[in-house]
GROMACS .gro file of N, CA and C in nm:
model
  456
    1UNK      N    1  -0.109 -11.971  -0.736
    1UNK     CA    2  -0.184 -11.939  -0.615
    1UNK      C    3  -0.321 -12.003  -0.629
    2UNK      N    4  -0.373 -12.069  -0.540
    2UNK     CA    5  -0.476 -12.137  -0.542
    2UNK      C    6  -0.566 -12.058  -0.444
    3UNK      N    7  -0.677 -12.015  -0.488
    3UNK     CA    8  -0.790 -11.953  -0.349
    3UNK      C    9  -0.853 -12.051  -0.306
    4UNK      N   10  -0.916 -11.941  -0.187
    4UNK     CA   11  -1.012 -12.080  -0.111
    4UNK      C   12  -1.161 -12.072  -0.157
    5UNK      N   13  -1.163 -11.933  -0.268
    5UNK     CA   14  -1.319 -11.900  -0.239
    5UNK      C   15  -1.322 -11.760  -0.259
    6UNK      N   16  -1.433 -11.695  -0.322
    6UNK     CA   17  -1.492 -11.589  -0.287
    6UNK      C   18  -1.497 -11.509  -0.205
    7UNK      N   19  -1.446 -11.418  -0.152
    7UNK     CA   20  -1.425 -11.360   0.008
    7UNK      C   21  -1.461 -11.438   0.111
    8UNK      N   22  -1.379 -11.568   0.104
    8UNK     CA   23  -1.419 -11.686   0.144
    8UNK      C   24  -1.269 -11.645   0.281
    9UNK      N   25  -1.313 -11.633   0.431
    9UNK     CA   26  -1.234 -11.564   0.542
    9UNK      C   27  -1.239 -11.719   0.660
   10UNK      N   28  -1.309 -11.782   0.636
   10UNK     CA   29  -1.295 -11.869   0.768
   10UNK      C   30  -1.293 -12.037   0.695
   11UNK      N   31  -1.190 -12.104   0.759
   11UNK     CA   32  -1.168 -12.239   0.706
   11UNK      C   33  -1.184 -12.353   0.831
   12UNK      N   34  -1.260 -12.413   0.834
   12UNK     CA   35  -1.311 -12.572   0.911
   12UNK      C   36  -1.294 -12.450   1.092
   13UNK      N   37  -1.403 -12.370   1.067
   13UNK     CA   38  -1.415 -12.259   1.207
   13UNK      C   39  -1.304 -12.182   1.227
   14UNK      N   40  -1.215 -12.192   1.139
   14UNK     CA   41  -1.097 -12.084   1.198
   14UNK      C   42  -1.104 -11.956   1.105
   15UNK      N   43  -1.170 -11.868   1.186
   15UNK     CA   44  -1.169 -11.751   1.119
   15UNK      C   45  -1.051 -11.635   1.101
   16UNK      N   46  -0.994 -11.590   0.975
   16UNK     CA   47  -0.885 -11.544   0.996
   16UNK      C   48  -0.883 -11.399   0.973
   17UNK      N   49  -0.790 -11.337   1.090
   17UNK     CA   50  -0.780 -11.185   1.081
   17UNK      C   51  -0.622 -11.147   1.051
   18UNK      N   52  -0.614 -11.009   1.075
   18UNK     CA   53  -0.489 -10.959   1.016
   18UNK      C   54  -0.398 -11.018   1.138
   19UNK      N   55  -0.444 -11.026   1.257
   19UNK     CA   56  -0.396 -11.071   1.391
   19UNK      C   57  -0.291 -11.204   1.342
   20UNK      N   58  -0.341 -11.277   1.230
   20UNK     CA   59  -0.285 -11.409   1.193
   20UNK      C   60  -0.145 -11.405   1.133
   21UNK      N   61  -0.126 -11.224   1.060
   21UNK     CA   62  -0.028 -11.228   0.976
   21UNK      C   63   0.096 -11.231   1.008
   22UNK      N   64   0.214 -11.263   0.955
   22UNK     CA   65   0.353 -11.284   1.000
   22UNK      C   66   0.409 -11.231   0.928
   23UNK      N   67   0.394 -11.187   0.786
   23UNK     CA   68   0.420 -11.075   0.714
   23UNK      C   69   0.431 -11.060   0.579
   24UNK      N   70   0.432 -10.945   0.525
   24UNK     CA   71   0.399 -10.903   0.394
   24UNK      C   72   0.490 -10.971   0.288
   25UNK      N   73   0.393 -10.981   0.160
   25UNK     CA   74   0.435 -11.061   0.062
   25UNK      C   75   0.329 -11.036  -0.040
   26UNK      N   76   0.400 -10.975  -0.194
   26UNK     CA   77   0.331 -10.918  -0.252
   26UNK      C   78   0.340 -10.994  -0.384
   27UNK      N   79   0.231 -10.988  -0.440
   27UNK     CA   80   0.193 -11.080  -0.551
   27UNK      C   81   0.296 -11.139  -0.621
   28UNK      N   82   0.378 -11.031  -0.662
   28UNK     CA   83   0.522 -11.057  -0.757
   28UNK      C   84   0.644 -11.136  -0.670
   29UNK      N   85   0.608 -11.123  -0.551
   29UNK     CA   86   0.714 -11.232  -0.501
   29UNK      C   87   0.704 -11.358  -0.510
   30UNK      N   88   0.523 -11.393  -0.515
   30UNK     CA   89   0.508 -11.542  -0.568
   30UNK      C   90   0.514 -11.541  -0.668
   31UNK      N   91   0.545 -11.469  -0.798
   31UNK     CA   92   0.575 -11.520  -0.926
   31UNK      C   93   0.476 -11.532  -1.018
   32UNK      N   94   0.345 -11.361  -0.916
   32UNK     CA   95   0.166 -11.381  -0.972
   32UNK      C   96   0.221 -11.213  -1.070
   33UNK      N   97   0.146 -11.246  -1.172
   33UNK     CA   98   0.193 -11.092  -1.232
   33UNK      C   99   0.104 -10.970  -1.163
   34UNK      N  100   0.150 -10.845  -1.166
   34UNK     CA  101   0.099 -10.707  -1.116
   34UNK      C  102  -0.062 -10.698  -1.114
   35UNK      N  103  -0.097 -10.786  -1.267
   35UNK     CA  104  -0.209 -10.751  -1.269
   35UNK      C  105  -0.332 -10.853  -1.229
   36UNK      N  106  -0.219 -10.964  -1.082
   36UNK     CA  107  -0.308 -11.093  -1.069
   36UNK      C  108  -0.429 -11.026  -1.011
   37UNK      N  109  -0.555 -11.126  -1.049
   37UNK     CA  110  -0.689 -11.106  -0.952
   37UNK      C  111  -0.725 -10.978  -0.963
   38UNK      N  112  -0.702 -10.929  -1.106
   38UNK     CA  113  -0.742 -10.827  -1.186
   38UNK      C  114  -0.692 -10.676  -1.128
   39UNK      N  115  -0.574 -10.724  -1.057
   39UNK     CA  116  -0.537 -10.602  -1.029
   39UNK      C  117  -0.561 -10.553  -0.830
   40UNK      N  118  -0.684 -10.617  -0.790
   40UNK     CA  119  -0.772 -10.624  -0.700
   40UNK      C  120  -0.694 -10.600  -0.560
   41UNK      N  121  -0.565 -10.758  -0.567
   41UNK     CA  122  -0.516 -10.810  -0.452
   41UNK      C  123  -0.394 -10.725  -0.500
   42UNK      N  124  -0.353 -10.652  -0.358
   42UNK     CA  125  -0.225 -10.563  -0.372
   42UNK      C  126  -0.104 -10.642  -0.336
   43UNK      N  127  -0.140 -10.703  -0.216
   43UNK     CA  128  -0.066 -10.753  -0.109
   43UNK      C  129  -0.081 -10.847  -0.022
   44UNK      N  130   0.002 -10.913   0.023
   44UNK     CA  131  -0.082 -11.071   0.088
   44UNK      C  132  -0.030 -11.055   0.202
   45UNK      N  133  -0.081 -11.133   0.278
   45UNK     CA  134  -0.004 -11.149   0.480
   45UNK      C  135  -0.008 -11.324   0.488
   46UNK      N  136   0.143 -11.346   0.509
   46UNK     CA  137   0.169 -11.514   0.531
   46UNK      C  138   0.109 -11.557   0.645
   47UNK      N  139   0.034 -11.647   0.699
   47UNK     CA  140   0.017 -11.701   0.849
   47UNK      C  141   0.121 -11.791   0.854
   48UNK      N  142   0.097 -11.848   0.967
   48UNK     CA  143   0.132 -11.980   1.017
   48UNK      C  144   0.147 -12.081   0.968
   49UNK      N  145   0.002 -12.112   0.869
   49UNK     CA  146  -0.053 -12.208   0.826
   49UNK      C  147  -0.014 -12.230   0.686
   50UNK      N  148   0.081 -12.142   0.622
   50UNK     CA  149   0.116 -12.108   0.524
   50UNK      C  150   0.012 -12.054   0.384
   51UNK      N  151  -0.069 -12.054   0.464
   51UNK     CA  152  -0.225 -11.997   0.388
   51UNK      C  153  -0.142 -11.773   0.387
   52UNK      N  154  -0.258 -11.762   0.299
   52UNK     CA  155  -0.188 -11.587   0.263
   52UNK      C  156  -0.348 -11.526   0.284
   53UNK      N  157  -0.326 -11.403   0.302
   53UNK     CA  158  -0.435 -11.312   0.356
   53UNK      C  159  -0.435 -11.238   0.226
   54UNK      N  160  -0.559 -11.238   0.140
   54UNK     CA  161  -0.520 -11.157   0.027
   54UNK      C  162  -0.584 -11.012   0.055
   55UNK      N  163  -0.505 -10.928   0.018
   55UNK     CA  164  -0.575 -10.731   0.098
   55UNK      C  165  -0.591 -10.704  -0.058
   56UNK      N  166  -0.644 -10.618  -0.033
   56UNK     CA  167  -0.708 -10.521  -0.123
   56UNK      C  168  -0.655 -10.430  -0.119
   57UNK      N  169  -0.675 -10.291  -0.206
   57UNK     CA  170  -0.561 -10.141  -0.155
   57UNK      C  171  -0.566 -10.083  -0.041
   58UNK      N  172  -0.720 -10.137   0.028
   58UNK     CA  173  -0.788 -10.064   0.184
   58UNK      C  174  -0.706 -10.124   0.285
   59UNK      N  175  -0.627 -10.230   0.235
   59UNK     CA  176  -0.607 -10.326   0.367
   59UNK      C  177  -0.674 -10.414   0.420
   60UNK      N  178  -0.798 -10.449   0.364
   60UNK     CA  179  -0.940 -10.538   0.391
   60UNK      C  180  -0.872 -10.698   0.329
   61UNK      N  181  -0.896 -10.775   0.396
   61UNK     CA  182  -0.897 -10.913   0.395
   61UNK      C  183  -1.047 -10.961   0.274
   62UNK      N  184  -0.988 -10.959   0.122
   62UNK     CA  185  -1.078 -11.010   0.065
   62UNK      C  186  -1.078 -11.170  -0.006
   63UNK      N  187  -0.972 -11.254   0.033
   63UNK     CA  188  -1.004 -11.379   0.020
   63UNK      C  189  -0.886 -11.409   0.082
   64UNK      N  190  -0.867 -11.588   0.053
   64UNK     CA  191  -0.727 -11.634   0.141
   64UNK      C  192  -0.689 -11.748   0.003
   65UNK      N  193  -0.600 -11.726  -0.001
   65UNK     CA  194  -0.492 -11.839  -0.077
   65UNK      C  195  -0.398 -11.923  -0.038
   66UNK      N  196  -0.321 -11.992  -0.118
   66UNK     CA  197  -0.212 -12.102  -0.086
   66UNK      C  198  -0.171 -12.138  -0.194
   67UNK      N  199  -0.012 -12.185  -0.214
   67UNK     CA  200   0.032 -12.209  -0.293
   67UNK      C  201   0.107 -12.354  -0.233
   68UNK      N  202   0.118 -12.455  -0.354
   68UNK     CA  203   0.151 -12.647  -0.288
   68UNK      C  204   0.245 -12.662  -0.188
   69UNK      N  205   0.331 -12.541  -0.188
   69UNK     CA  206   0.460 -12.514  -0.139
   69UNK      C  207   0.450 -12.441  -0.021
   70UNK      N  208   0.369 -12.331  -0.019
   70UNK     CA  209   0.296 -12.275   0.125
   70UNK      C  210   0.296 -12.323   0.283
   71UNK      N  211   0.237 -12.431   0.235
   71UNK     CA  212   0.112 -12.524   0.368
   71UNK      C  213   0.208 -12.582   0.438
   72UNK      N  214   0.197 -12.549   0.575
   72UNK     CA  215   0.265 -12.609   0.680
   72UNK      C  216   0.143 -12.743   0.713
   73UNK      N  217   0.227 -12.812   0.769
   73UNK     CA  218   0.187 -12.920   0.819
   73UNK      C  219   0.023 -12.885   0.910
   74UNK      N  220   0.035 -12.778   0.967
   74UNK     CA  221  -0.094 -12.718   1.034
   74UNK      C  222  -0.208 -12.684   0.935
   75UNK      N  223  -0.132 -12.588   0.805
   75UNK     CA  224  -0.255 -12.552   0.715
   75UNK      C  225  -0.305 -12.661   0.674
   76UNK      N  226  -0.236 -12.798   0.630
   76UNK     CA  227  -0.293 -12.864   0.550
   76UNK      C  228  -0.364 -12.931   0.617
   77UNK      N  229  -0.310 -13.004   0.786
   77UNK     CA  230  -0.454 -13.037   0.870
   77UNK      C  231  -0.582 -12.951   0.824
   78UNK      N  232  -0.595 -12.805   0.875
   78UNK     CA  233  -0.681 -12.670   0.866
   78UNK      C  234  -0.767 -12.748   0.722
   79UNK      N  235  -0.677 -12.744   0.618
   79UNK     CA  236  -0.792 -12.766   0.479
   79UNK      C  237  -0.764 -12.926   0.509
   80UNK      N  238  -0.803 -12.997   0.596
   80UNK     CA  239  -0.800 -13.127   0.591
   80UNK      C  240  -0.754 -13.208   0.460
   81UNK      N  241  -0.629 -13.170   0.409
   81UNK     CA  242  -0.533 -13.222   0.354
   81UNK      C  243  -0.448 -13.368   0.455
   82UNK      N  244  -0.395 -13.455   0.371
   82UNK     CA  245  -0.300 -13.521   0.449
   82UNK      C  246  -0.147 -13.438   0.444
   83UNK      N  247  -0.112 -13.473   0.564
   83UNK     CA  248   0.044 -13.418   0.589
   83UNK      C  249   0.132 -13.450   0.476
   84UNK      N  250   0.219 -13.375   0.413
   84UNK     CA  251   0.344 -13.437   0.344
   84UNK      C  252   0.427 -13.555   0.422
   85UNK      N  253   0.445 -13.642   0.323
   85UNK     CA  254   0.548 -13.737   0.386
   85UNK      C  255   0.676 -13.731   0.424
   86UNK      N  256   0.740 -13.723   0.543
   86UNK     CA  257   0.863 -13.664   0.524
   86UNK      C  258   0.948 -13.779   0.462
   87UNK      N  259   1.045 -13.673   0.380
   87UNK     CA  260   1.167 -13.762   0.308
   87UNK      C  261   1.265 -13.824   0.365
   88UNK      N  262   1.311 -13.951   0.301
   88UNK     CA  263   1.386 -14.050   0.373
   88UNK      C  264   1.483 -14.010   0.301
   89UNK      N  265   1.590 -14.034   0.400
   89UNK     CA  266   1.703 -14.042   0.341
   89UNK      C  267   1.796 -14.116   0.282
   90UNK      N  268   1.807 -14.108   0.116
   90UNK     CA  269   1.873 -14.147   0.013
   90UNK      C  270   2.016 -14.228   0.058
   91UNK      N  271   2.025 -14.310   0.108
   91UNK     CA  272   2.121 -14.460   0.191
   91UNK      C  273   2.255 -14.411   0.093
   92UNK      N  274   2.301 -14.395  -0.019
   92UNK     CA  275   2.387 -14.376  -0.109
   92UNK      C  276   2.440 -14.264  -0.068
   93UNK      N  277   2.363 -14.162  -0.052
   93UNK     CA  278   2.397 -14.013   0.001
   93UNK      C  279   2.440 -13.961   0.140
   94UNK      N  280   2.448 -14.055   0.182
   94UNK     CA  281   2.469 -14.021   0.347
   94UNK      C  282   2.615 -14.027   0.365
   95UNK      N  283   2.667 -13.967   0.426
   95UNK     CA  284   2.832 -13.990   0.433
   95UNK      C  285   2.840 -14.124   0.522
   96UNK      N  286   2.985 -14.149   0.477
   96UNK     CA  287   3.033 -14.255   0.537
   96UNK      C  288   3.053 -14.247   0.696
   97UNK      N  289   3.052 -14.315   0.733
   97UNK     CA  290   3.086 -14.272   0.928
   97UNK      C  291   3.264 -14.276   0.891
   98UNK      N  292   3.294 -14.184   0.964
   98UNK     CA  293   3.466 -14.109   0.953
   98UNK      C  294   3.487 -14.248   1.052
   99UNK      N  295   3.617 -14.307   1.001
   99UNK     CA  296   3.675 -14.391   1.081
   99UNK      C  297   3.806 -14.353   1.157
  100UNK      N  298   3.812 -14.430   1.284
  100UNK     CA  299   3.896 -14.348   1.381
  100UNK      C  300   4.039 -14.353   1.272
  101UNK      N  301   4.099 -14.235   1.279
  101UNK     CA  302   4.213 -14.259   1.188
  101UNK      C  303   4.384 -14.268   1.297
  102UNK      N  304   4.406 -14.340   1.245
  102UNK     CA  305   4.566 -14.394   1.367
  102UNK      C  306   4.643 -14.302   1.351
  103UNK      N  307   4.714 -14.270   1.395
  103UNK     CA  308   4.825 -14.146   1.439
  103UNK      C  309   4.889 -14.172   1.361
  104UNK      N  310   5.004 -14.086   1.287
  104UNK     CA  311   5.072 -14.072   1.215
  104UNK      C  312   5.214 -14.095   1.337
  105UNK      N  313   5.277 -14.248   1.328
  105UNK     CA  314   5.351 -14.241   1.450
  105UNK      C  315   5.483 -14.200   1.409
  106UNK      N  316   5.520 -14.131   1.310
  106UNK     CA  317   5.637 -14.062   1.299
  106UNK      C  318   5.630 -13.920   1.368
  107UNK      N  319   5.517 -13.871   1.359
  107UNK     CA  320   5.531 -13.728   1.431
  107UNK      C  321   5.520 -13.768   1.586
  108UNK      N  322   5.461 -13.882   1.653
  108UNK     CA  323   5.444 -13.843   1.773
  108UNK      C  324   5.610 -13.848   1.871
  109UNK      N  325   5.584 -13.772   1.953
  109UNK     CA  326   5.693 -13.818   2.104
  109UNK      C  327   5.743 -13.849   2.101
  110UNK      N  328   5.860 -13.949   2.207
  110UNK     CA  329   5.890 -14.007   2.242
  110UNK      C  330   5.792 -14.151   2.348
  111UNK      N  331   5.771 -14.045   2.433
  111UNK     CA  332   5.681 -14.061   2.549
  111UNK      C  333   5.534 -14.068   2.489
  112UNK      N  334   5.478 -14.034   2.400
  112UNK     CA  335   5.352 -14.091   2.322
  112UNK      C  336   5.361 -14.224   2.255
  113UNK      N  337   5.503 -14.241   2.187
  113UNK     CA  338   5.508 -14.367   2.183
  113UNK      C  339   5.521 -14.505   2.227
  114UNK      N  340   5.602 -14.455   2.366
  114UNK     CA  341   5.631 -14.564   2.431
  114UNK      C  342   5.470 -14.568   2.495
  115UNK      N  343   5.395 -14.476   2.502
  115UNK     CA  344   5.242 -14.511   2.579
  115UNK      C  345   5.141 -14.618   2.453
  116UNK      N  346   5.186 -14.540   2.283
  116UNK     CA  347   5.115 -14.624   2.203
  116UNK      C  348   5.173 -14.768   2.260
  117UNK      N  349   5.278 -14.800   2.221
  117UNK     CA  350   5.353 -14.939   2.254
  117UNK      C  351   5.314 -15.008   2.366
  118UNK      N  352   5.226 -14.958   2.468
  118UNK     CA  353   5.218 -15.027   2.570
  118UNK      C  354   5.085 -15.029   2.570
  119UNK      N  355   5.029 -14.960   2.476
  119UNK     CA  356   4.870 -15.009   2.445
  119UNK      C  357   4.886 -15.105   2.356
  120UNK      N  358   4.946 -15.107   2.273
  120UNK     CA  359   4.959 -15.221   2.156
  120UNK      C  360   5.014 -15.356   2.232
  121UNK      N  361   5.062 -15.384   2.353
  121UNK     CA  362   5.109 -15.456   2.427
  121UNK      C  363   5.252 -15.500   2.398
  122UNK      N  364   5.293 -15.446   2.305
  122UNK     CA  365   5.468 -15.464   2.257
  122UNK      C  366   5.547 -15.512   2.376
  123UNK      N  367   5.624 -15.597   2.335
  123UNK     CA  368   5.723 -15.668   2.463
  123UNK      C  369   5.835 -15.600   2.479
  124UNK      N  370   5.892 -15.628   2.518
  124UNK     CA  371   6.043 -15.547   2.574
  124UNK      C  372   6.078 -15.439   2.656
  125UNK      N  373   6.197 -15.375   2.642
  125UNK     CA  374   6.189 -15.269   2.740
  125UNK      C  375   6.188 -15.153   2.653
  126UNK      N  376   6.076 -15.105   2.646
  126UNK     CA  377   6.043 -14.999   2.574
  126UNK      C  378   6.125 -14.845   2.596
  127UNK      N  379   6.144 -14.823   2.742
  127UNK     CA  380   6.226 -14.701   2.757
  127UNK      C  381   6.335 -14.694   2.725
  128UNK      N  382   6.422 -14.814   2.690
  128UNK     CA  383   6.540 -14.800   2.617
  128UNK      C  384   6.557 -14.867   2.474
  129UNK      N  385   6.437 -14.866   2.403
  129UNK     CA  386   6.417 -14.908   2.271
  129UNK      C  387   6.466 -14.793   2.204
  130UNK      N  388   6.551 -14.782   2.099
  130UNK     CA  389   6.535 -14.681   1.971
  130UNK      C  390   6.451 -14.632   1.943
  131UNK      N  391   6.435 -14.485   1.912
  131UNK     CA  392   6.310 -14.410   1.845
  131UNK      C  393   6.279 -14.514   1.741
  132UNK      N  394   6.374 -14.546   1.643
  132UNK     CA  395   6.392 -14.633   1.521
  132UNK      C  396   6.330 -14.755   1.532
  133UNK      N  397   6.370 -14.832   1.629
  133UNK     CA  398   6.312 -14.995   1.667
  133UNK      C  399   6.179 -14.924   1.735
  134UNK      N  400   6.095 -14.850   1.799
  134UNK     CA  401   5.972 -14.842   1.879
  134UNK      C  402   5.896 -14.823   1.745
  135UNK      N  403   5.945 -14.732   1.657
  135UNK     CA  404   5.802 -14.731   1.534
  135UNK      C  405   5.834 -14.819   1.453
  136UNK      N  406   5.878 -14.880   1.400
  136UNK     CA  407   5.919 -15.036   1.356
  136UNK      C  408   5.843 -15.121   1.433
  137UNK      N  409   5.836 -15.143   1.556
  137UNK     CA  410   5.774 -15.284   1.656
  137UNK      C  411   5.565 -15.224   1.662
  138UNK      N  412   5.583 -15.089   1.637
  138UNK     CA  413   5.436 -15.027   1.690
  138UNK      C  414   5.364 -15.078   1.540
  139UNK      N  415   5.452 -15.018   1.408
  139UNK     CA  416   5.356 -15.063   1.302
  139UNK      C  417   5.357 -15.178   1.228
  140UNK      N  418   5.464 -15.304   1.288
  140UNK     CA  419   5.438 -15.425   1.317
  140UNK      C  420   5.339 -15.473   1.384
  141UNK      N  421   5.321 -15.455   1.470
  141UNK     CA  422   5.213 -15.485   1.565
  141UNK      C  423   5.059 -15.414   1.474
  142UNK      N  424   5.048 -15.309   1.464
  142UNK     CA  425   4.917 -15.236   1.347
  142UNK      C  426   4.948 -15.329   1.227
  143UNK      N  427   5.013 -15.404   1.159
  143UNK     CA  428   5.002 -15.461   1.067
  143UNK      C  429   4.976 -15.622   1.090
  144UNK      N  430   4.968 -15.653   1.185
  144UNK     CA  431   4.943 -15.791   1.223
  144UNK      C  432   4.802 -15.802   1.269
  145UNK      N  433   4.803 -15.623   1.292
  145UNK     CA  434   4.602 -15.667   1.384
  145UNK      C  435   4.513 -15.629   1.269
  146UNK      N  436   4.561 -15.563   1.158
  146UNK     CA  437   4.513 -15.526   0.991
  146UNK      C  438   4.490 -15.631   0.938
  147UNK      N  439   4.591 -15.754   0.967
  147UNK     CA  440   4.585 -15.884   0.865
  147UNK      C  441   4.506 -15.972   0.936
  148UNK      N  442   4.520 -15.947   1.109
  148UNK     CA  443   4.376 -15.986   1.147
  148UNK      C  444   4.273 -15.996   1.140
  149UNK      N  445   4.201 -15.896   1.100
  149UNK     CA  446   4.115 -15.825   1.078
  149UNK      C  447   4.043 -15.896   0.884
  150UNK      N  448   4.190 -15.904   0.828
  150UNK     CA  449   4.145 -15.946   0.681
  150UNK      C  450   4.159 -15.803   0.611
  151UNK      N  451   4.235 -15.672   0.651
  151UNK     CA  452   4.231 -15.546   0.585
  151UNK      C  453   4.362 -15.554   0.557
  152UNK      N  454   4.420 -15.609   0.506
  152UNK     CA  455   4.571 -15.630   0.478
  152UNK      C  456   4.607 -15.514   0.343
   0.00000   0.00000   0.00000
């Protein structure tokens, strides 16, 4: 926990009251022992700004802190800090874009196939083709536009 100061309450004119707080957070949750700040600070109030309201046992606002991890993009304007940089994303780590994947043309139809076949532009008369000869001529045709392609 880093302070700002001595019952140090207002930063670049922004004076801060309990009005600011968003809510309770007590020494030991940041990982300050029982007896941080000699015991003094009971309890803290988070703002906005990720700045903390340090209370006393009265409830009195007797200094303000922050921890590196705290500071919103606002606090650190507030203590005229520069903004964190946001992180780019690691090119290796990104998933692959899902590629359209082709139908498994043994499960489809009848009538799905003869529609694949006539997208694939297959010749003949398709409505009286064999189930047998239509997926035979369909993944002929997918294997000729694969070797097209150079994905053989």
């Amino acid at each position: 926990m880093i302070l700002l100061g001595f019952k140090k309450l207002t930063i670049n004119g922004k004076v801060f009251t309990m009005a600011d707080s968003d809510g309770t957070v007590y020494p030991k949750n940041l990982g300050l022992a029982d007896n941080w700040h000699g015991g003094y600070v009971t309890e803290m109030r988070k703002t906005k700004y990720g700045i903390y309201l340090c209370l006393n046992r009265k409830g009195e606002i007797v200094n303000l802190g922050y921890t590196e991890g705290s500071l919103t993009d606002e606090g650190r304007k507030l203590l005229s800090m520069e903004p964190l940089p946001k992180p780019e994303p690691i090119p290796e780590l990104l998933p692959e874009p899902e590629k359209e994947q082709e139908p498994d043309i043994t499960q489809l139809e009848r009538k799905e196939l003869i529609a694949l076949a006539k997208k694939l532009e297959i010749e003949g008369k398709l409505a009286t083709m064999k189930t047998v000869d239509l997926i035979a001529a369909i993944q002929e045709k997918r294997d000729e536009h694969a070797a097209a392609q150079g994905k053989d």
